[in-house]
Tab-separated table of C-alpha atoms in Angstrom:
chain	number	residue	atom	x	y	z
A	13	MET	CA	-20.879	-45.190	44.663
A	14	VAL	CA	-18.605	-43.387	47.095
A	15	ARG	CA	-21.643	-42.307	49.115
A	16	ARG	CA	-22.828	-45.898	49.381
A	17	VAL	CA	-19.485	-47.109	50.677
A	18	LEU	CA	-19.198	-44.270	53.190
A	19	ALA	CA	-22.774	-44.822	54.347
A	20	GLY	CA	-22.035	-48.528	54.803
A	21	LEU	CA	-18.923	-47.720	56.815
A	22	PHE	CA	-20.814	-45.268	59.015
A	23	TRP	CA	-23.634	-47.755	59.547
A	24	PHE	CA	-21.093	-50.411	60.527
A	25	VAL	CA	-19.492	-48.134	63.117
A	26	ALA	CA	-22.851	-46.959	64.472
A	27	VAL	CA	-24.335	-50.436	64.781
A	28	ALA	CA	-21.140	-51.856	66.296
A	29	ALA	CA	-21.108	-49.067	68.905
A	30	TRP	CA	-24.808	-49.525	69.653
A	31	TYR	CA	-24.416	-53.270	69.960
A	32	GLY	CA	-21.429	-52.805	72.268
A	33	PHE	CA	-23.618	-50.736	74.567
A	34	ALA	CA	-26.523	-53.161	74.288
A	35	SER	CA	-24.307	-56.141	75.070
A	36	PHE	CA	-23.058	-54.357	78.186
A	37	ALA	CA	-26.459	-53.118	79.316
A	38	PHE	CA	-28.610	-56.146	78.490
A	39	GLY	CA	-26.132	-59.010	78.573
A	40	LEU	CA	-26.230	-59.824	74.861
A	41	PRO	CA	-23.379	-61.955	73.484
A	42	GLN	CA	-20.506	-59.738	72.346
A	43	ALA	CA	-19.484	-62.017	69.473
A	44	LEU	CA	-22.648	-61.168	67.540
A	45	GLY	CA	-21.860	-57.439	67.391
A	46	PRO	CA	-19.605	-57.466	64.326
A	47	VAL	CA	-21.877	-59.955	62.558
A	48	VAL	CA	-24.948	-57.772	63.037
A	49	ALA	CA	-22.984	-54.645	62.057
A	50	VAL	CA	-21.680	-56.220	58.841
A	51	ALA	CA	-25.141	-57.497	57.907
A	52	ILE	CA	-26.813	-54.108	58.341
A	53	ALA	CA	-23.967	-52.211	56.654
A	54	ALA	CA	-24.047	-54.613	53.707
A	55	PHE	CA	-27.810	-54.200	53.360
A	56	VAL	CA	-27.489	-50.404	53.356
A	57	THR	CA	-24.605	-50.506	50.874
A	58	ILE	CA	-26.133	-53.007	48.463
A	59	ASP	CA	-29.777	-51.858	48.839
A	60	PRO	CA	-31.359	-54.664	46.821
A	61	ARG	CA	-34.836	-53.059	46.682
A	62	HIS	CA	-33.545	-49.531	45.861
A	63	TRP	CA	-35.335	-48.049	48.875
A	64	ILE	CA	-32.324	-45.984	49.952
A	65	TRP	CA	-30.329	-45.346	46.797
A	66	GLN	CA	-32.225	-44.378	43.676
A	67	THR	CA	-30.809	-45.548	40.362
A	68	ARG	CA	-29.777	-42.915	37.887
A	69	HIS	CA	-31.281	-43.061	34.438
A	70	ALA	CA	-29.647	-41.667	31.346
A	71	PRO	CA	-31.402	-38.575	30.001
A	72	GLN	CA	-33.739	-39.332	27.147
A	73	GLN	CA	-33.403	-37.501	23.876
């Protein structure tokens, strides 16, 4: 669980930085940066389809 939270935090920072550059370079609205960053970080953290984080199964006896 700690890895998920850290990955979400890192994705938030990375996307926010990228969007800051993109808003400067391409004239995108700056107010959408944090919204996009939170959405992507939440998707990575929650991972509803289990594409990123595999679930652990208890060992069978």
